[in-house]
Amino acid sequence: MTTDALKILLHATDAEGLQRARMNAVNALRAEPATQVRIITNAGGVAAALDAVHEATDGLTWLCPNTLQNLQRELRAPLQKLDGPAVLALARLQTQGWVYLRS
């Protein structure tokens, strides 16, 4: 078994998926605090992230800029905006050793 910290990439495309991703992140970090967790949301998950504060995971959550623009919504801290489309971020992170899980 490796001692390297896991890098978990949770992808949420709607409100229900975001809720699952948030709980998965909390559970993973509780069990393995060294785990790196990132939640990426696009489509319907973006509005859900903006509308429902989740203190434990908002700092781990990255929003698709295209969806933000389409919704004509502004980012709120501590949520973060991706540099480009979510699809590219998801692909790039996987090439960097992040394990993809759809929530």
Short mmCIF file of N, CA and C in Angstrom, two decimals:
data_model
loop_
_atom_site.label_atom_id
_atom_site.label_comp_id
_atom_site.label_asym_id
_atom_site.label_seq_id
_atom_site.Cartn_x
_atom_site.Cartn_y
_atom_site.Cartn_z
N MET A 1 0.84 -1.18 0.00
CA MET A 1 0.00 0.00 0.00
C MET A 1 0.89 1.25 0.00
N THR A 2 0.52 2.21 -0.81
CA THR A 2 1.30 3.43 -0.92
C THR A 2 0.99 4.41 0.21
N THR A 3 1.96 5.22 0.56
CA THR A 3 1.75 6.21 1.61
C THR A 3 1.46 7.59 1.01
N ASP A 4 1.44 7.68 -0.33
CA ASP A 4 1.12 8.95 -0.98
C ASP A 4 -0.33 9.32 -0.71
N ALA A 5 -0.56 10.61 -0.50
CA ALA A 5 -1.92 11.09 -0.27
C ALA A 5 -2.75 10.91 -1.54
N LEU A 6 -3.96 10.48 -1.36
CA LEU A 6 -4.88 10.37 -2.49
C LEU A 6 -5.26 11.76 -2.97
N LYS A 7 -5.53 11.86 -4.28
CA LYS A 7 -6.04 13.09 -4.88
C LYS A 7 -7.37 12.73 -5.53
N ILE A 8 -8.46 13.19 -4.90
CA ILE A 8 -9.81 12.82 -5.35
C ILE A 8 -10.47 14.01 -6.02
N LEU A 9 -10.96 13.77 -7.22
CA LEU A 9 -11.64 14.77 -8.02
C LEU A 9 -13.11 14.38 -8.11
N LEU A 10 -13.97 15.15 -7.44
CA LEU A 10 -15.40 14.87 -7.42
C LEU A 10 -16.09 15.80 -8.42
N HIS A 11 -16.85 15.23 -9.35
CA HIS A 11 -17.50 16.00 -10.41
C HIS A 11 -19.01 16.01 -10.16
N ALA A 12 -19.55 17.21 -9.98
CA ALA A 12 -20.99 17.36 -9.71
C ALA A 12 -21.63 18.20 -10.81
N THR A 13 -22.64 17.64 -11.46
CA THR A 13 -23.30 18.34 -12.56
C THR A 13 -24.70 18.84 -12.22
N ASP A 14 -25.16 18.53 -11.01
CA ASP A 14 -26.48 19.01 -10.59
C ASP A 14 -26.51 19.13 -9.06
N ALA A 15 -27.62 19.61 -8.54
CA ALA A 15 -27.72 19.86 -7.10
C ALA A 15 -27.55 18.59 -6.28
N GLU A 16 -28.14 17.50 -6.73
CA GLU A 16 -28.02 16.24 -6.00
C GLU A 16 -26.58 15.74 -6.03
N GLY A 17 -25.95 15.86 -7.17
CA GLY A 17 -24.55 15.46 -7.28
C GLY A 17 -23.65 16.31 -6.40
N LEU A 18 -23.94 17.61 -6.32
CA LEU A 18 -23.15 18.48 -5.46
C LEU A 18 -23.31 18.08 -4.00
N GLN A 19 -24.52 17.75 -3.60
CA GLN A 19 -24.74 17.30 -2.22
C GLN A 19 -23.94 16.04 -1.93
N ARG A 20 -23.95 15.08 -2.86
CA ARG A 20 -23.17 13.85 -2.68
C ARG A 20 -21.68 14.16 -2.64
N ALA A 21 -21.22 15.04 -3.53
CA ALA A 21 -19.79 15.39 -3.56
C ALA A 21 -19.36 16.03 -2.25
N ARG A 22 -20.18 16.90 -1.72
CA ARG A 22 -19.85 17.55 -0.45
C ARG A 22 -19.73 16.53 0.67
N MET A 23 -20.66 15.61 0.74
CA MET A 23 -20.62 14.61 1.81
C MET A 23 -19.44 13.64 1.59
N ASN A 24 -19.18 13.28 0.34
CA ASN A 24 -18.03 12.43 0.05
C ASN A 24 -16.74 13.11 0.45
N ALA A 25 -16.62 14.39 0.19
CA ALA A 25 -15.42 15.14 0.56
C ALA A 25 -15.24 15.16 2.07
N VAL A 26 -16.30 15.45 2.79
CA VAL A 26 -16.24 15.48 4.26
C VAL A 26 -15.84 14.11 4.79
N ASN A 27 -16.45 13.07 4.29
CA ASN A 27 -16.16 11.71 4.76
C ASN A 27 -14.72 11.31 4.44
N ALA A 28 -14.24 11.63 3.23
CA ALA A 28 -12.87 11.27 2.86
C ALA A 28 -11.86 11.99 3.74
N LEU A 29 -12.07 13.28 3.97
CA LEU A 29 -11.13 14.05 4.78
C LEU A 29 -11.17 13.65 6.25
N ARG A 30 -12.32 13.23 6.72
CA ARG A 30 -12.42 12.77 8.11
C ARG A 30 -11.63 11.47 8.28
N ALA A 31 -11.74 10.58 7.30
CA ALA A 31 -11.05 9.29 7.38
C ALA A 31 -9.56 9.39 7.07
N GLU A 32 -9.20 10.25 6.13
CA GLU A 32 -7.81 10.41 5.69
C GLU A 32 -7.52 11.90 5.52
N PRO A 33 -7.16 12.61 6.58
CA PRO A 33 -6.98 14.06 6.51
C PRO A 33 -5.94 14.54 5.49
N ALA A 34 -5.00 13.68 5.10
CA ALA A 34 -3.99 14.09 4.13
C ALA A 34 -4.50 14.04 2.69
N THR A 35 -5.70 13.53 2.50
CA THR A 35 -6.28 13.43 1.16
C THR A 35 -6.49 14.81 0.57
N GLN A 36 -6.17 14.95 -0.70
CA GLN A 36 -6.49 16.18 -1.43
C GLN A 36 -7.82 15.96 -2.13
N VAL A 37 -8.74 16.88 -1.92
CA VAL A 37 -10.06 16.75 -2.52
C VAL A 37 -10.38 18.03 -3.28
N ARG A 38 -10.91 17.87 -4.47
CA ARG A 38 -11.37 19.00 -5.24
C ARG A 38 -12.74 18.64 -5.82
N ILE A 39 -13.69 19.54 -5.64
CA ILE A 39 -15.01 19.38 -6.24
C ILE A 39 -15.07 20.32 -7.44
N ILE A 40 -15.40 19.78 -8.59
CA ILE A 40 -15.61 20.60 -9.78
C ILE A 40 -17.07 20.46 -10.17
N THR A 41 -17.71 21.61 -10.36
CA THR A 41 -19.11 21.58 -10.73
C THR A 41 -19.36 22.42 -11.96
N ASN A 42 -20.27 21.95 -12.75
CA ASN A 42 -20.72 22.67 -13.93
C ASN A 42 -22.22 22.41 -14.08
N ALA A 43 -22.79 22.94 -15.13
CA ALA A 43 -24.22 22.77 -15.40
C ALA A 43 -25.04 23.16 -14.17
N GLY A 44 -26.01 22.33 -13.79
CA GLY A 44 -26.89 22.65 -12.68
C GLY A 44 -26.23 22.69 -11.32
N GLY A 45 -25.05 22.13 -11.21
CA GLY A 45 -24.34 22.16 -9.93
C GLY A 45 -23.83 23.54 -9.56
N VAL A 46 -23.61 24.41 -10.55
CA VAL A 46 -23.07 25.73 -10.27
C VAL A 46 -24.07 26.58 -9.48
N ALA A 47 -25.31 26.63 -9.94
CA ALA A 47 -26.33 27.40 -9.22
C ALA A 47 -26.52 26.85 -7.81
N ALA A 48 -26.49 25.54 -7.68
CA ALA A 48 -26.65 24.93 -6.35
C ALA A 48 -25.50 25.33 -5.43
N ALA A 49 -24.29 25.37 -5.95
CA ALA A 49 -23.13 25.76 -5.14
C ALA A 49 -23.23 27.22 -4.72
N LEU A 50 -23.70 28.07 -5.61
CA LEU A 50 -23.83 29.49 -5.30
C LEU A 50 -24.95 29.74 -4.29
N ASP A 51 -26.00 28.95 -4.35
CA ASP A 51 -27.18 29.18 -3.52
C ASP A 51 -27.10 28.57 -2.14
N ALA A 52 -26.33 27.51 -1.97
CA ALA A 52 -26.30 26.80 -0.69
C ALA A 52 -24.88 26.77 -0.13
N VAL A 53 -24.64 27.56 0.88
CA VAL A 53 -23.33 27.60 1.53
C VAL A 53 -23.06 26.27 2.22
N HIS A 54 -21.83 25.79 2.08
CA HIS A 54 -21.39 24.58 2.78
C HIS A 54 -19.97 24.85 3.27
N GLU A 55 -19.87 25.32 4.49
CA GLU A 55 -18.60 25.81 5.02
C GLU A 55 -17.46 24.80 4.92
N ALA A 56 -17.76 23.53 5.11
CA ALA A 56 -16.71 22.52 5.12
C ALA A 56 -16.10 22.28 3.75
N THR A 57 -16.85 22.56 2.67
CA THR A 57 -16.34 22.21 1.34
C THR A 57 -16.32 23.35 0.33
N ASP A 58 -16.87 24.50 0.64
CA ASP A 58 -16.88 25.58 -0.34
C ASP A 58 -15.47 25.95 -0.79
N GLY A 59 -14.49 25.90 0.08
CA GLY A 59 -13.12 26.22 -0.28
C GLY A 59 -12.47 25.17 -1.18
N LEU A 60 -13.11 24.02 -1.31
CA LEU A 60 -12.61 22.94 -2.17
C LEU A 60 -13.33 22.89 -3.51
N THR A 61 -14.28 23.82 -3.70
CA THR A 61 -15.20 23.74 -4.83
C THR A 61 -14.83 24.75 -5.92
N TRP A 62 -14.73 24.25 -7.14
CA TRP A 62 -14.36 25.04 -8.31
C TRP A 62 -15.52 25.02 -9.29
N LEU A 63 -15.87 26.19 -9.80
CA LEU A 63 -17.01 26.35 -10.69
C LEU A 63 -16.57 26.62 -12.12
N CYS A 64 -17.35 26.12 -13.05
CA CYS A 64 -17.09 26.31 -14.47
C CYS A 64 -17.41 27.76 -14.86
N PRO A 65 -16.45 28.47 -15.45
CA PRO A 65 -16.70 29.86 -15.83
C PRO A 65 -17.74 29.99 -16.93
N ASN A 66 -17.84 29.00 -17.80
CA ASN A 66 -18.85 29.06 -18.87
C ASN A 66 -20.25 29.01 -18.29
N THR A 67 -20.45 28.14 -17.31
CA THR A 67 -21.76 28.04 -16.68
C THR A 67 -22.08 29.31 -15.90
N LEU A 68 -21.09 29.85 -15.19
CA LEU A 68 -21.30 31.13 -14.49
C LEU A 68 -21.77 32.21 -15.46
N GLN A 69 -21.10 32.29 -16.59
CA GLN A 69 -21.45 33.29 -17.59
C GLN A 69 -22.85 33.04 -18.15
N ASN A 70 -23.16 31.78 -18.45
CA ASN A 70 -24.48 31.45 -18.99
C ASN A 70 -25.60 31.77 -18.00
N LEU A 71 -25.31 31.57 -16.72
CA LEU A 71 -26.29 31.87 -15.67
C LEU A 71 -26.32 33.35 -15.32
N GLN A 72 -25.34 34.10 -15.80
CA GLN A 72 -25.18 35.50 -15.46
C GLN A 72 -25.12 35.69 -13.94
N ARG A 73 -24.29 34.84 -13.33
CA ARG A 73 -24.12 34.86 -11.87
C ARG A 73 -22.69 35.23 -11.55
N GLU A 74 -22.48 35.75 -10.35
CA GLU A 74 -21.16 36.12 -9.86
C GLU A 74 -20.68 35.08 -8.85
N LEU A 75 -19.39 34.88 -8.84
CA LEU A 75 -18.76 33.97 -7.89
C LEU A 75 -18.84 34.54 -6.49
N ARG A 76 -19.01 33.70 -5.48
CA ARG A 76 -18.95 34.14 -4.09
C ARG A 76 -17.83 33.37 -3.41
N ALA A 77 -17.13 34.06 -2.53
CA ALA A 77 -16.03 33.43 -1.79
C ALA A 77 -16.62 32.48 -0.74
N PRO A 78 -15.94 31.40 -0.44
CA PRO A 78 -14.62 30.97 -0.90
C PRO A 78 -14.65 30.06 -2.13
N LEU A 79 -15.81 29.97 -2.82
CA LEU A 79 -15.84 29.19 -4.05
C LEU A 79 -14.81 29.76 -5.02
N GLN A 80 -14.32 28.89 -5.90
CA GLN A 80 -13.28 29.30 -6.84
C GLN A 80 -13.74 29.05 -8.27
N LYS A 81 -13.22 29.87 -9.18
CA LYS A 81 -13.58 29.73 -10.59
C LYS A 81 -12.43 29.08 -11.34
N LEU A 82 -12.75 28.10 -12.15
CA LEU A 82 -11.75 27.45 -13.01
C LEU A 82 -11.22 28.45 -14.03
N ASP A 83 -10.02 28.20 -14.54
CA ASP A 83 -9.42 29.05 -15.55
C ASP A 83 -10.07 28.88 -16.92
N GLY A 84 -10.71 27.75 -17.13
CA GLY A 84 -11.35 27.47 -18.41
C GLY A 84 -12.47 26.47 -18.21
N PRO A 85 -12.99 25.92 -19.29
CA PRO A 85 -14.12 25.00 -19.20
C PRO A 85 -13.86 23.82 -18.25
N ALA A 86 -14.90 23.40 -17.57
CA ALA A 86 -14.77 22.29 -16.63
C ALA A 86 -14.26 21.03 -17.31
N VAL A 87 -14.68 20.78 -18.53
CA VAL A 87 -14.26 19.57 -19.23
C VAL A 87 -12.74 19.51 -19.37
N LEU A 88 -12.11 20.65 -19.63
CA LEU A 88 -10.65 20.66 -19.76
C LEU A 88 -9.97 20.49 -18.40
N ALA A 89 -10.51 21.12 -17.37
CA ALA A 89 -9.95 20.98 -16.03
C ALA A 89 -10.03 19.53 -15.57
N LEU A 90 -11.15 18.88 -15.81
CA LEU A 90 -11.32 17.48 -15.42
C LEU A 90 -10.29 16.60 -16.12
N ALA A 91 -10.10 16.81 -17.40
CA ALA A 91 -9.14 16.01 -18.16
C ALA A 91 -7.71 16.26 -17.69
N ARG A 92 -7.36 17.52 -17.51
CA ARG A 92 -5.99 17.85 -17.09
C ARG A 92 -5.66 17.28 -15.71
N LEU A 93 -6.58 17.43 -14.78
CA LEU A 93 -6.32 16.92 -13.44
C LEU A 93 -6.14 15.41 -13.43
N GLN A 94 -6.89 14.71 -14.27
CA GLN A 94 -6.73 13.26 -14.34
C GLN A 94 -5.35 12.89 -14.86
N THR A 95 -4.80 13.68 -15.76
CA THR A 95 -3.45 13.38 -16.26
C THR A 95 -2.40 13.67 -15.19
N GLN A 96 -2.79 14.41 -14.14
CA GLN A 96 -1.88 14.74 -13.05
C GLN A 96 -2.06 13.82 -11.84
N GLY A 97 -2.79 12.72 -12.03
CA GLY A 97 -2.92 11.73 -10.98
C GLY A 97 -4.13 11.86 -10.09
N TRP A 98 -5.05 12.75 -10.41
CA TRP A 98 -6.28 12.87 -9.64
C TRP A 98 -7.22 11.76 -10.06
N VAL A 99 -7.89 11.14 -9.09
CA VAL A 99 -8.85 10.06 -9.36
C VAL A 99 -10.22 10.69 -9.53
N TYR A 100 -10.84 10.45 -10.69
CA TYR A 100 -12.13 11.03 -11.03
C TYR A 100 -13.27 10.18 -10.47
N LEU A 101 -14.20 10.86 -9.78
CA LEU A 101 -15.43 10.21 -9.31
C LEU A 101 -16.59 11.14 -9.64
N ARG A 102 -17.55 10.62 -10.36
CA ARG A 102 -18.74 11.42 -10.64
C ARG A 102 -19.69 11.29 -9.47
N SER A 103 -20.15 12.41 -8.98
CA SER A 103 -21.04 12.40 -7.81
C SER A 103 -22.50 12.48 -8.22
#
